[in-house]
CSV table of C-alpha atoms and ligand atoms in Angstrom, one decimal:
chain,number,residue,atom,x,y,z
A,1,UNK,CA,18.9,95.3,-74.1
A,2,UNK,CA,19.0,96.3,-77.7
A,3,UNK,CA,22.0,94.1,-78.4
A,4,UNK,CA,20.1,90.9,-77.8
A,5,UNK,CA,19.9,88.6,-80.9
A,6,UNK,CA,16.2,88.5,-81.4
A,7,UNK,CA,13.0,89.7,-79.7
A,8,UNK,CA,10.8,86.8,-80.7
A,9,UNK,CA,10.6,85.6,-77.1
A,10,UNK,CA,8.3,88.5,-76.4
A,11,UNK,CA,5.5,87.0,-78.5
A,12,UNK,CA,5.5,83.6,-76.9
A,13,UNK,CA,5.4,81.8,-73.6
A,14,UNK,CA,8.0,79.1,-73.1
A,15,UNK,CA,5.3,76.6,-72.0
A,16,UNK,CA,3.0,77.0,-75.0
A,17,UNK,CA,4.0,75.6,-78.4
A,18,UNK,CA,3.3,77.0,-81.9
A,19,UNK,CA,-0.1,75.3,-82.0
A,20,UNK,CA,-1.1,76.9,-78.7
A,21,UNK,CA,-0.8,73.6,-76.8
A,22,UNK,CA,0.8,73.1,-73.4
A,23,UNK,CA,4.5,72.3,-73.7
A,24,UNK,CA,5.5,70.3,-70.7
A,25,UNK,CA,8.7,71.4,-69.1
A,26,UNK,CA,11.3,68.8,-68.1
A,27,UNK,CA,13.8,71.0,-66.1
A,28,UNK,CA,17.3,69.7,-65.5
A,29,UNK,CA,17.9,68.8,-61.8
A,30,UNK,CA,19.4,71.9,-60.2
A,31,UNK,CA,22.5,71.6,-58.1
A,32,UNK,CA,24.8,74.2,-56.6
A,33,UNK,CA,25.2,76.6,-53.8
A,34,UNK,CA,21.9,78.4,-54.0
A,35,UNK,CA,20.0,75.1,-54.5
A,36,UNK,CA,21.5,73.8,-51.2
A,37,UNK,CA,20.5,77.0,-49.4
A,38,UNK,CA,17.0,76.8,-50.8
A,39,UNK,CA,16.7,73.2,-49.7
A,40,UNK,CA,17.4,74.2,-46.1
A,41,UNK,CA,15.1,77.2,-46.2
A,42,UNK,CA,12.4,74.9,-47.7
A,43,UNK,CA,12.8,72.2,-45.0
A,44,UNK,CA,12.4,74.9,-42.4
A,45,UNK,CA,9.3,76.4,-44.1
A,46,UNK,CA,7.8,73.0,-44.7
A,47,UNK,CA,8.1,72.2,-41.0
A,48,UNK,CA,6.5,75.5,-40.1
A,49,UNK,CA,3.8,75.2,-42.7
A,50,UNK,CA,2.8,71.7,-41.5
A,51,UNK,CA,3.2,72.4,-37.8
A,52,UNK,CA,1.3,75.7,-37.7
A,53,UNK,CA,-2.2,74.1,-37.3
A,54,UNK,CA,-1.0,71.5,-34.8
A,55,UNK,CA,1.0,73.7,-32.5
A,56,UNK,CA,-1.0,75.3,-29.6
A,57,UNK,CA,-0.1,78.4,-27.5
A,58,UNK,CA,-2.2,78.7,-24.3
A,59,UNK,CA,-4.6,76.2,-25.8
A,60,UNK,CA,-5.0,78.2,-29.0
A,61,UNK,CA,-4.1,76.8,-32.4
A,62,UNK,CA,-1.1,78.8,-33.6
A,63,UNK,CA,-2.7,79.5,-37.0
A,64,UNK,CA,-6.4,79.0,-37.7
A,65,UNK,CA,-8.5,80.4,-40.5
A,66,UNK,CA,-12.0,79.0,-39.7
A,67,UNK,CA,-14.0,81.0,-42.2
A,68,UNK,CA,-17.1,78.9,-41.6
A,69,UNK,CA,-17.3,79.7,-37.9
A,70,UNK,CA,-15.5,83.1,-38.3
A,71,UNK,CA,-12.7,82.2,-35.9
A,72,UNK,CA,-9.2,83.2,-36.6
A,73,UNK,CA,-5.9,82.6,-34.8
A,74,UNK,CA,-2.8,84.4,-35.9
A,75,UNK,CA,0.4,83.5,-34.0
A,76,UNK,CA,-1.8,82.0,-31.3
A,77,UNK,CA,-3.8,85.2,-30.8
A,78,UNK,CA,-7.5,84.5,-31.3
A,79,UNK,CA,-9.4,86.9,-33.4
A,80,UNK,CA,-13.1,87.3,-33.2
A,81,UNK,CA,-15.3,88.9,-35.9
A,82,UNK,CA,-15.1,92.0,-33.7
A,83,UNK,CA,-11.3,92.1,-34.2
A,84,UNK,CA,-11.7,92.0,-37.9
A,85,UNK,CA,-10.0,95.3,-38.3
A,86,UNK,CA,-6.8,93.9,-36.8
A,87,UNK,CA,-7.0,91.0,-39.2
A,88,UNK,CA,-7.3,93.4,-42.1
A,89,UNK,CA,-4.4,95.4,-40.8
A,90,UNK,CA,-2.3,92.2,-40.6
A,91,UNK,CA,-3.2,91.6,-44.2
A,92,UNK,CA,-2.3,95.1,-45.2
A,93,UNK,CA,1.1,94.8,-43.4
A,94,UNK,CA,1.7,91.5,-45.2
A,95,UNK,CA,0.9,93.1,-48.6
A,96,UNK,CA,3.1,96.1,-48.0
A,97,UNK,CA,5.9,93.8,-46.7
A,98,UNK,CA,5.7,91.7,-49.9
A,99,UNK,CA,5.6,94.9,-52.1
A,100,UNK,CA,8.7,96.4,-50.3
A,101,UNK,CA,10.5,93.1,-50.7
A,102,UNK,CA,9.5,93.0,-54.4
A,103,UNK,CA,10.7,96.5,-55.1
A,104,UNK,CA,14.1,95.7,-53.5
A,105,UNK,CA,14.6,92.1,-54.1
A,106,UNK,CA,12.3,91.2,-57.0
A,107,UNK,CA,10.4,87.9,-56.8
A,108,UNK,CA,12.6,86.6,-54.0
A,109,UNK,CA,9.3,85.5,-52.3
A,110,UNK,CA,8.4,83.3,-55.2
A,111,UNK,CA,11.7,81.4,-55.3
A,112,UNK,CA,12.4,81.0,-51.7
A,113,UNK,CA,9.1,81.3,-49.7
A,114,UNK,CA,6.0,80.6,-51.8
A,115,UNK,CA,4.5,77.2,-50.8
A,116,UNK,CA,3.7,76.5,-54.4
A,117,UNK,CA,7.4,76.7,-55.4
A,118,UNK,CA,8.5,74.8,-52.2
A,119,UNK,CA,6.1,71.9,-52.7
A,120,UNK,CA,6.7,71.7,-56.5
A,121,UNK,CA,10.5,72.1,-56.5
A,122,UNK,CA,11.4,70.6,-53.2
A,123,UNK,CA,8.9,67.8,-52.8
A,124,UNK,CA,7.2,66.7,-56.0
A,125,UNK,CA,10.0,67.5,-58.5
A,126,UNK,CA,12.5,65.7,-56.3
A,127,UNK,CA,10.3,62.6,-56.1
A,128,UNK,CA,10.1,62.8,-59.9
A,129,UNK,CA,13.9,63.0,-60.3
A,130,UNK,CA,14.2,60.0,-57.9
A,131,UNK,CA,11.8,57.8,-59.8
A,132,UNK,CA,12.2,59.0,-63.4
A,133,UNK,CA,15.7,60.3,-63.5
A,134,UNK,CA,17.0,63.7,-64.7
A,135,UNK,CA,15.8,65.8,-67.6
A,136,UNK,CA,17.0,63.5,-70.5
A,137,UNK,CA,15.6,60.3,-68.9
A,138,UNK,CA,12.2,62.1,-68.2
A,139,UNK,CA,11.9,63.3,-71.8
A,140,UNK,CA,12.7,59.8,-73.1
A,141,UNK,CA,10.2,58.2,-70.7
A,142,UNK,CA,7.4,60.6,-71.8
A,143,UNK,CA,8.1,59.9,-75.4
A,144,UNK,CA,8.3,56.1,-75.2
A,145,UNK,CA,5.5,53.7,-75.6
A,146,UNK,CA,3.5,52.6,-72.6
A,147,UNK,CA,5.4,49.5,-71.5
A,148,UNK,CA,5.8,47.8,-68.1
A,149,UNK,CA,8.7,50.1,-67.1
A,150,UNK,CA,6.7,53.3,-68.0
A,151,UNK,CA,3.6,52.0,-66.2
A,152,UNK,CA,5.6,51.1,-63.1
A,153,UNK,CA,7.5,54.5,-62.9
A,154,UNK,CA,4.5,56.7,-63.8
A,155,UNK,CA,2.1,54.7,-61.7
A,156,UNK,CA,4.4,54.8,-58.6
A,157,UNK,CA,5.0,58.5,-59.1
A,158,UNK,CA,1.3,59.4,-59.4
A,159,UNK,CA,0.5,57.2,-56.4
A,160,UNK,CA,3.0,59.0,-54.3
A,161,UNK,CA,1.8,62.4,-55.6
A,162,UNK,CA,-1.8,61.4,-54.6
A,163,UNK,CA,-0.7,60.4,-51.1
A,164,UNK,CA,1.2,63.7,-50.6
A,165,UNK,CA,-1.7,65.7,-52.1
A,166,UNK,CA,-4.0,64.0,-49.6
A,167,UNK,CA,-1.6,64.8,-46.8
A,168,UNK,CA,-1.4,68.5,-47.9
A,169,UNK,CA,-5.2,68.6,-48.1
A,170,UNK,CA,-5.4,67.3,-44.5
A,171,UNK,CA,-3.0,70.0,-43.3
A,172,UNK,CA,-5.0,72.6,-45.3
A,173,UNK,CA,-8.2,71.4,-43.7
A,174,UNK,CA,-6.6,71.6,-40.2
A,175,UNK,CA,-5.9,75.3,-41.0
A,176,UNK,CA,-9.6,75.8,-41.8
A,177,UNK,CA,-11.6,73.6,-39.4
A,178,UNK,CA,-8.9,73.3,-36.7
A,179,UNK,CA,-6.6,70.4,-35.9
A,180,UNK,CA,-8.9,69.2,-33.0
A,181,UNK,CA,-11.8,68.9,-35.3
A,182,UNK,CA,-9.6,67.1,-37.9
A,183,UNK,CA,-8.5,64.5,-35.2
A,184,UNK,CA,-12.0,64.1,-34.1
A,185,UNK,CA,-13.1,63.4,-37.7
A,186,UNK,CA,-10.4,60.8,-38.0
A,187,UNK,CA,-11.5,59.2,-34.8
A,188,UNK,CA,-15.2,59.1,-35.8
A,189,UNK,CA,-14.5,57.7,-39.3
A,190,UNK,CA,-15.3,59.2,-42.7
A,191,UNK,CA,-19.0,58.2,-42.8
A,192,UNK,CA,-19.8,60.5,-39.8
A,193,UNK,CA,-18.4,63.5,-41.7
A,194,UNK,CA,-19.4,63.0,-45.3
A,195,UNK,CA,-19.5,66.7,-46.3
A,196,UNK,CA,-16.0,67.3,-44.9
A,197,UNK,CA,-14.7,64.2,-46.7
A,198,UNK,CA,-16.1,65.6,-49.9
A,199,UNK,CA,-14.3,68.8,-49.3
A,200,UNK,CA,-11.1,66.9,-48.5
A,201,UNK,CA,-11.4,64.9,-51.7
A,202,UNK,CA,-11.9,68.2,-53.7
A,203,UNK,CA,-8.8,69.7,-52.0
A,204,UNK,CA,-6.8,66.6,-52.7
A,205,UNK,CA,-7.9,66.6,-56.4
A,206,UNK,CA,-7.0,70.3,-56.7
A,207,UNK,CA,-3.5,69.8,-55.2
A,208,UNK,CA,-3.0,66.6,-57.3
A,209,UNK,CA,-4.0,68.5,-60.5
A,210,UNK,CA,-1.6,71.4,-59.7
A,211,UNK,CA,1.4,69.3,-58.9
A,212,UNK,CA,0.9,66.6,-61.5
A,213,UNK,CA,-0.1,68.8,-64.5
A,214,UNK,CA,-0.7,72.5,-63.9
A,215,UNK,CA,2.7,73.1,-62.1
A,216,UNK,CA,4.5,76.3,-63.3
A,217,UNK,CA,1.3,77.6,-64.9
A,218,UNK,CA,0.1,78.6,-61.4
A,219,UNK,CA,3.0,81.1,-61.4
A,220,UNK,CA,2.8,82.1,-65.0
A,221,UNK,CA,-1.0,82.6,-65.5
A,222,UNK,CA,-2.8,82.1,-62.2
A,223,UNK,CA,-0.9,84.0,-59.5
A,224,UNK,CA,-1.9,87.6,-59.2
A,225,UNK,CA,1.4,88.5,-57.5
A,226,UNK,CA,3.2,87.5,-60.6
A,227,UNK,CA,1.1,89.9,-62.6
A,228,UNK,CA,2.2,92.8,-60.3
A,229,UNK,CA,5.8,92.5,-61.2
A,230,UNK,CA,5.7,94.8,-64.1
A,231,UNK,CA,4.4,97.6,-61.8
A,232,UNK,CA,6.7,96.9,-58.9
A,233,UNK,CA,10.0,96.2,-60.5
A,234,UNK,CA,12.3,98.9,-61.8
A,235,UNK,CA,16.0,99.1,-63.0
A,236,UNK,CA,17.1,99.2,-59.4
A,237,UNK,CA,15.3,96.1,-58.2
A,238,UNK,CA,17.6,93.1,-57.5
A,239,UNK,CA,16.6,90.1,-59.6
A,240,UNK,CA,18.1,86.9,-60.9
A,241,UNK,CA,19.7,88.5,-63.9
A,242,UNK,CA,22.0,87.7,-66.8
A,243,UNK,CA,24.9,90.1,-67.1
A,244,UNK,CA,24.4,90.9,-70.8
A,245,UNK,CA,27.3,93.3,-70.9
A,246,UNK,CA,29.7,90.6,-70.0
A,247,UNK,CA,27.8,87.8,-71.6
A,248,UNK,CA,27.5,89.4,-75.1
A,249,UNK,CA,30.4,91.9,-75.3
A,250,UNK,CA,31.0,93.4,-78.8
A,251,UNK,CA,30.7,90.2,-80.8
A,252,UNK,CA,27.8,88.5,-78.8
A,253,UNK,CA,27.6,85.1,-77.3
A,254,UNK,CA,29.4,82.2,-79.0
A,255,UNK,CA,30.2,78.5,-78.5
A,256,UNK,CA,33.3,77.7,-76.4
A,257,UNK,CA,36.5,77.1,-78.3
A,258,UNK,CA,39.5,76.1,-76.2
A,259,UNK,CA,42.0,77.4,-78.7
A,260,UNK,CA,40.8,81.0,-78.8
A,261,UNK,CA,41.2,83.9,-76.4
A,262,UNK,CA,37.7,85.4,-76.0
A,263,UNK,CA,39.0,88.7,-74.7
A,264,UNK,CA,40.9,89.1,-77.9
A,265,UNK,CA,38.1,88.1,-80.2
A,266,UNK,CA,35.5,90.3,-78.4
A,267,UNK,CA,33.2,87.4,-77.9
A,268,UNK,CA,31.0,87.5,-74.8
A,269,UNK,CA,31.4,85.1,-71.8
A,270,UNK,CA,28.2,83.3,-72.6
A,271,UNK,CA,29.1,80.1,-74.4
A,272,UNK,CA,25.5,79.6,-75.5
A,273,UNK,CA,25.4,76.1,-73.9
A,274,UNK,CA,21.7,76.7,-73.0
A,275,UNK,CA,22.1,75.0,-69.7
A,276,UNK,CA,20.4,77.9,-68.0
A,277,UNK,CA,17.4,77.3,-70.2
A,278,UNK,CA,17.4,73.6,-69.6
A,279,UNK,CA,17.3,74.0,-65.8
A,280,UNK,CA,14.6,76.6,-65.8
A,281,UNK,CA,11.3,75.3,-64.3
A,282,UNK,CA,9.3,77.9,-66.2
A,283,UNK,CA,11.0,77.2,-69.5
A,284,UNK,CA,12.4,80.7,-70.1
A,285,UNK,CA,15.7,82.0,-71.3
A,286,UNK,CA,17.0,84.4,-68.7
A,287,UNK,CA,19.4,85.9,-71.3
A,288,UNK,CA,16.3,87.7,-72.7
A,289,UNK,CA,16.2,89.8,-69.6
A,290,UNK,CA,13.7,90.0,-66.7
A,291,UNK,CA,10.5,88.2,-67.6
A,292,UNK,CA,7.2,87.7,-65.7
A,293,UNK,CA,7.6,84.0,-65.9
A,294,UNK,CA,10.9,84.0,-63.8
A,295,UNK,CA,10.2,82.9,-60.3
A,296,UNK,CA,13.7,83.8,-59.1
A,297,UNK,CA,14.4,80.2,-58.3
A,298,UNK,CA,18.2,80.7,-58.8
A,299,UNK,CA,18.6,77.4,-60.6
A,300,UNK,CA,20.1,79.2,-63.6
A,301,UNK,CA,22.6,80.9,-61.4
A,302,UNK,CA,23.9,77.6,-60.1
A,303,UNK,CA,23.9,76.1,-63.5
A,304,UNK,CA,25.8,78.9,-65.2
A,305,UNK,CA,28.3,79.0,-62.4
A,306,UNK,CA,29.2,75.4,-63.0
A,307,UNK,CA,29.6,76.1,-66.7
A,308,UNK,CA,31.7,79.2,-66.1
A,309,UNK,CA,33.9,77.2,-63.7
A,310,UNK,CA,34.3,74.4,-66.3
A,311,UNK,CA,35.5,76.8,-69.0
A,312,UNK,CA,37.7,78.8,-66.7
A,313,UNK,CA,35.7,82.0,-66.7
A,314,UNK,CA,34.6,84.0,-63.6
A,315,UNK,CA,31.4,82.9,-62.0
A,316,UNK,CA,28.4,85.2,-61.7
A,317,UNK,CA,27.4,85.7,-65.4
A,318,UNK,CA,23.9,85.0,-64.1
A,319,UNK,CA,23.5,86.4,-60.6
A,320,UNK,CA,21.4,88.5,-58.2
A,321,UNK,CA,21.8,92.0,-59.6
A,322,UNK,CA,19.8,95.1,-60.7
A,323,UNK,CA,19.7,96.2,-64.3
A,324,UNK,CA,21.5,99.4,-63.4
A,325,UNK,CA,24.2,97.4,-61.7
A,326,UNK,CA,24.8,95.4,-64.9
A,327,UNK,CA,24.4,98.2,-67.4
A,328,UNK,CA,25.8,101.2,-65.6
A,329,UNK,CA,27.9,99.4,-63.0
A,330,UNK,CA,25.9,101.4,-60.3
A,331,UNK,CA,26.0,99.7,-56.9
A,332,UNK,CA,22.8,98.9,-55.1
A,333,UNK,CA,21.2,102.1,-53.7
A,334,UNK,CA,18.4,102.4,-51.2
A,335,UNK,CA,16.1,104.6,-53.4
A,336,UNK,CA,13.5,107.1,-52.3
A,337,UNK,CA,10.7,104.6,-53.2
A,338,UNK,CA,12.3,101.9,-51.1
A,339,UNK,CA,12.6,104.4,-48.2
A,340,UNK,CA,9.0,105.4,-48.6
A,341,UNK,CA,7.7,101.8,-48.5
A,342,UNK,CA,10.0,101.1,-45.5
A,343,UNK,CA,8.5,104.0,-43.6
A,344,UNK,CA,4.9,103.0,-44.4
A,345,UNK,CA,5.8,99.4,-43.3
A,346,UNK,CA,7.3,100.6,-40.1
A,347,UNK,CA,4.3,102.8,-39.3
A,348,UNK,CA,1.9,99.9,-40.0
A,349,UNK,CA,3.8,97.5,-37.9
A,350,UNK,CA,3.9,100.0,-35.0
A,351,UNK,CA,0.1,100.5,-35.2
A,352,UNK,CA,-0.4,96.8,-35.4
A,353,UNK,CA,1.7,96.1,-32.3
A,354,UNK,CA,0.0,99.0,-30.5
A,355,UNK,CA,-3.5,97.6,-31.3
A,356,UNK,CA,-2.5,94.1,-30.3
A,357,UNK,CA,-1.3,95.3,-26.9
A,358,UNK,CA,-4.3,97.6,-26.4
A,359,UNK,CA,-6.8,94.9,-27.5
A,360,UNK,CA,-9.3,94.0,-24.7
A,361,UNK,CA,-9.5,90.5,-23.6
A,362,UNK,CA,-13.1,91.0,-22.8
A,363,UNK,CA,-15.7,92.7,-25.0
A,364,UNK,CA,-19.1,93.7,-23.8
A,365,UNK,CA,-21.9,95.1,-25.8
A,366,UNK,CA,-25.3,96.1,-24.5
A,367,UNK,CA,-27.8,97.3,-27.1
A,368,UNK,CA,-31.4,98.3,-26.7
A,369,UNK,CA,-33.8,95.8,-28.1
A,370,UNK,CA,-34.8,96.9,-31.6
A,371,UNK,CA,-38.3,98.3,-31.8
A,372,UNK,CA,-38.7,98.9,-28.1
A,373,UNK,CA,-38.8,102.3,-26.6
A,374,UNK,CA,-39.6,102.4,-22.8
A,375,UNK,CA,-42.1,101.3,-20.3
A,376,UNK,CA,-43.6,103.0,-17.3
A,377,UNK,CA,-43.4,101.0,-14.1
A,378,UNK,CA,-44.9,103.2,-11.4
A,379,UNK,CA,-42.5,106.1,-11.0
A,380,UNK,CA,-39.8,104.3,-12.9
A,381,UNK,CA,-39.0,104.1,-16.6
A,382,UNK,CA,-37.8,100.7,-17.8
A,383,UNK,CA,-35.7,99.9,-21.0
A,384,UNK,CA,-35.0,96.4,-22.3
A,385,UNK,CA,-31.6,95.4,-23.7
A,386,UNK,CA,-29.7,92.5,-25.2
A,387,UNK,CA,-26.1,91.9,-24.1
A,388,UNK,CA,-23.2,90.0,-25.4
A,389,UNK,CA,-20.0,89.3,-23.4
A,390,UNK,CA,-17.0,87.8,-25.3
A,391,UNK,CA,-14.3,86.2,-23.3
A,392,UNK,CA,-11.0,86.0,-25.4
A,393,UNK,CA,-8.9,84.7,-22.5
A,394,UNK,CA,-8.0,81.2,-21.7
A,395,UNK,CA,-9.9,81.1,-18.4
A,396,UNK,CA,-13.6,80.6,-17.8
A,397,UNK,CA,-15.3,83.6,-16.2
A,398,UNK,CA,-17.5,82.6,-13.2
A,399,UNK,CA,-20.0,84.8,-11.5
A,400,UNK,CA,-20.2,87.6,-14.1
A,401,UNK,CA,-22.5,90.4,-13.3
A,402,UNK,CA,-23.2,94.1,-14.2
A,403,UNK,CA,-23.2,97.3,-12.2
A,404,UNK,CA,-24.8,100.5,-13.3
A,405,UNK,CA,-22.5,103.4,-12.5
A,406,UNK,CA,-23.0,107.2,-12.3
A,407,UNK,CA,-26.8,107.1,-11.9
A,408,UNK,CA,-29.1,105.4,-9.4
A,409,UNK,CA,-31.2,102.6,-11.0
A,410,UNK,CA,-31.7,98.9,-11.1
A,411,UNK,CA,-30.2,96.5,-13.6
A,412,UNK,CA,-31.7,93.0,-13.8
A,413,UNK,CA,-30.5,90.2,-16.0
A,414,UNK,CA,-33.3,87.9,-17.2
A,415,UNK,CA,-32.7,84.5,-15.6
A,416,UNK,CA,-29.6,84.4,-13.5
A,417,UNK,CA,-28.2,87.7,-12.3
A,418,UNK,CA,-24.7,86.2,-12.3
A,419,UNK,CA,-23.7,84.0,-15.2
A,420,UNK,CA,-20.7,82.2,-16.7
A,421,UNK,CA,-18.7,83.1,-19.8
A,422,UNK,CA,-16.6,80.2,-21.1
A,423,UNK,CA,-13.0,80.7,-22.1
A,424,UNK,CA,-12.7,81.6,-25.8
A,425,UNK,CA,-16.5,81.8,-25.7
A,426,UNK,CA,-19.4,84.1,-25.5
A,427,UNK,CA,-22.5,84.6,-23.4
A,428,UNK,CA,-25.6,86.6,-24.3
A,429,UNK,CA,-28.9,87.4,-22.9
A,430,UNK,CA,-31.5,90.0,-22.0
A,431,UNK,CA,-31.5,92.6,-19.2
A,432,UNK,CA,-33.8,95.4,-17.9
A,433,UNK,CA,-32.7,98.8,-16.5
A,434,UNK,CA,-35.1,100.8,-14.4
A,435,UNK,CA,-34.5,104.4,-13.4
A,436,UNK,CA,-36.7,106.8,-11.5
A,437,UNK,CA,-38.2,109.2,-14.0
A,438,UNK,CA,-37.5,112.2,-11.8
A,439,UNK,CA,-33.8,111.9,-12.0
A,440,UNK,CA,-33.7,111.6,-15.8
A,441,UNK,CA,-32.8,114.9,-17.3
A,442,UNK,CA,-33.5,114.2,-21.0
A,443,UNK,CA,-35.2,111.7,-23.2
A,444,UNK,CA,-31.9,110.0,-24.0
A,445,UNK,CA,-29.4,109.4,-21.2
A,446,UNK,CA,-26.0,107.8,-21.7
A,447,UNK,CA,-25.3,105.1,-19.2
A,448,UNK,CA,-22.0,103.5,-18.1
A,449,UNK,CA,-22.2,99.9,-17.1
A,450,UNK,CA,-19.3,98.0,-15.5
A,451,UNK,CA,-18.9,94.3,-16.0
A,452,UNK,CA,-17.5,92.3,-13.0
A,453,UNK,CA,-16.2,88.8,-12.5
A,454,UNK,CA,-16.7,88.3,-8.8
A,455,UNK,CA,-15.1,91.5,-7.4
A,456,UNK,CA,-12.9,92.2,-10.3
A,457,UNK,CA,-13.9,94.7,-12.9
A,458,UNK,CA,-13.2,93.3,-16.3
A,459,UNK,CA,-14.8,95.8,-18.7
A,460,UNK,CA,-16.8,99.0,-18.9
A,461,UNK,CA,-19.3,99.6,-21.6
A,462,UNK,CA,-21.9,102.2,-22.5
A,463,UNK,CA,-25.5,102.2,-23.7
A,464,UNK,CA,-28.3,104.7,-24.0
A,465,UNK,CA,-31.5,104.9,-22.0
A,466,UNK,CA,-34.8,106.3,-23.5
A,467,UNK,CA,-37.5,108.0,-21.6
A,468,UNK,CA,-40.5,110.2,-22.4
A,469,UNK,CA,-39.8,113.8,-23.4
A,470,UNK,CA,-41.7,115.2,-20.4
A,471,UNK,CA,-42.7,113.7,-17.1
A,472,UNK,CA,-45.6,116.1,-16.4
B,501,LIG,S1,24.4,78.7,-68.7
B,501,LIG,FE1,25.6,80.6,-68.8
B,501,LIG,S2,27.0,80.2,-70.5
B,501,LIG,FE2,25.4,78.7,-70.7
B,501,LIG,S3,23.9,79.7,-72.1
B,501,LIG,FE3,23.3,80.2,-70.0
B,501,LIG,S4,24.2,82.1,-69.6
B,501,LIG,FE4,25.3,81.3,-71.4
B,502,LIG,S1,15.1,82.2,-65.2
B,502,LIG,FE1,16.5,81.3,-63.7
B,502,LIG,S2,15.7,82.1,-61.8
B,502,LIG,FE2,14.1,82.5,-63.3
B,502,LIG,S3,12.7,80.8,-63.1
B,502,LIG,FE3,14.2,80.3,-64.7
B,502,LIG,S4,15.8,79.2,-63.7
B,502,LIG,FE4,14.6,80.2,-62.1
């Protein structure tokens, strides 16, 4: 990149002025092939994002992240705290997936999938264009005195932004407390759920602040994923990139002149119209090369294509390409690093699928009561235990009971011998096991206990039984 005109961009951020103050970006309204594709992808993702907490599979919310009650559903699979390792594995697979994608396709996630970009560019920004007009009109409006027109436009925009922020906060809440709880709250009225209403107001305030003011700063300074780019990207990663070889040629970029033949003069194809800069929502100049601020939104590709078409030059001066492809004309290659990440990803997904299929629908734990050893009851030794049965299925378990196997003894549950375990619920209690001391061979005996629902065995668990060292 040594033939670039100046390197001053490295010392500054496009959204901060010389005094260190925030420079508000007024990007030109994008239009073109990629913007149209992104619109459709965004509509689909918005529907998924909003529908996730309201869709149910077998009575389970499709996506639920109830941190408060430690209940999680992913793709309709309920996860209990006991399944936390699967949840962690899910997260690891997600991270490896994003890393792999970043190594190959750069920040494609940011431009096409990230909810922040989708909401900002496809919802809030489009409302802004609708109310305030395109870049020029927005700049004029922001500079003009506060008159009736400005109050009307800004007031209406902020009101709509507040409503949408409130709606997003409700969806966000449905992910956390569950859609049923959210509907119940609406039915009961806000006064019945003051603490939740306070949380809802805070979420609304945060979303409002982000989409009205903070905007691209989330991607530039707050998002940890953005900070990882420097480590993940290399010369072979595909990014939204300016073809500096073609754009600069021997004589560099230059304004368009209808009368001259650029091939003859040695001038580059970039006509320095700066439309790629004007359309950029993070305020950068892609001609300076790959930068951390670039969210790969493709707006500059579309914009430059329109310019190239209008001056009769081939499209694609800004396009998806790797630096090697531009500089050395090397076509895309699946590198050893990419192969390594793909292999790791494949293995993790395999393990995850295996664990999901092998996961028990019922979990039983029987633990000796802490601090208790054993008691003599005539010829028998008795141990006391606490038990917990988790039912992850969608059916209530009736008539649940235990059976001691492999050794003769009595197992008695305190209260009812047979009990219920509700669907997606848990039952716990206390039980005693008594075994004749003469059949115990050591001071610690491992016991197998089967759990039945009626006649059907639903789980087998183990526990230990303590007895005196000698029975003399
Ligand atoms: S839009 Fe294209 S031609 Fe115009 S300045 Fe950007 S790269 Fe150059
Ligand atoms: S440089 Fe291009 S792709 Fe990157 S954020 Fe700006 S407009 Fe989007």
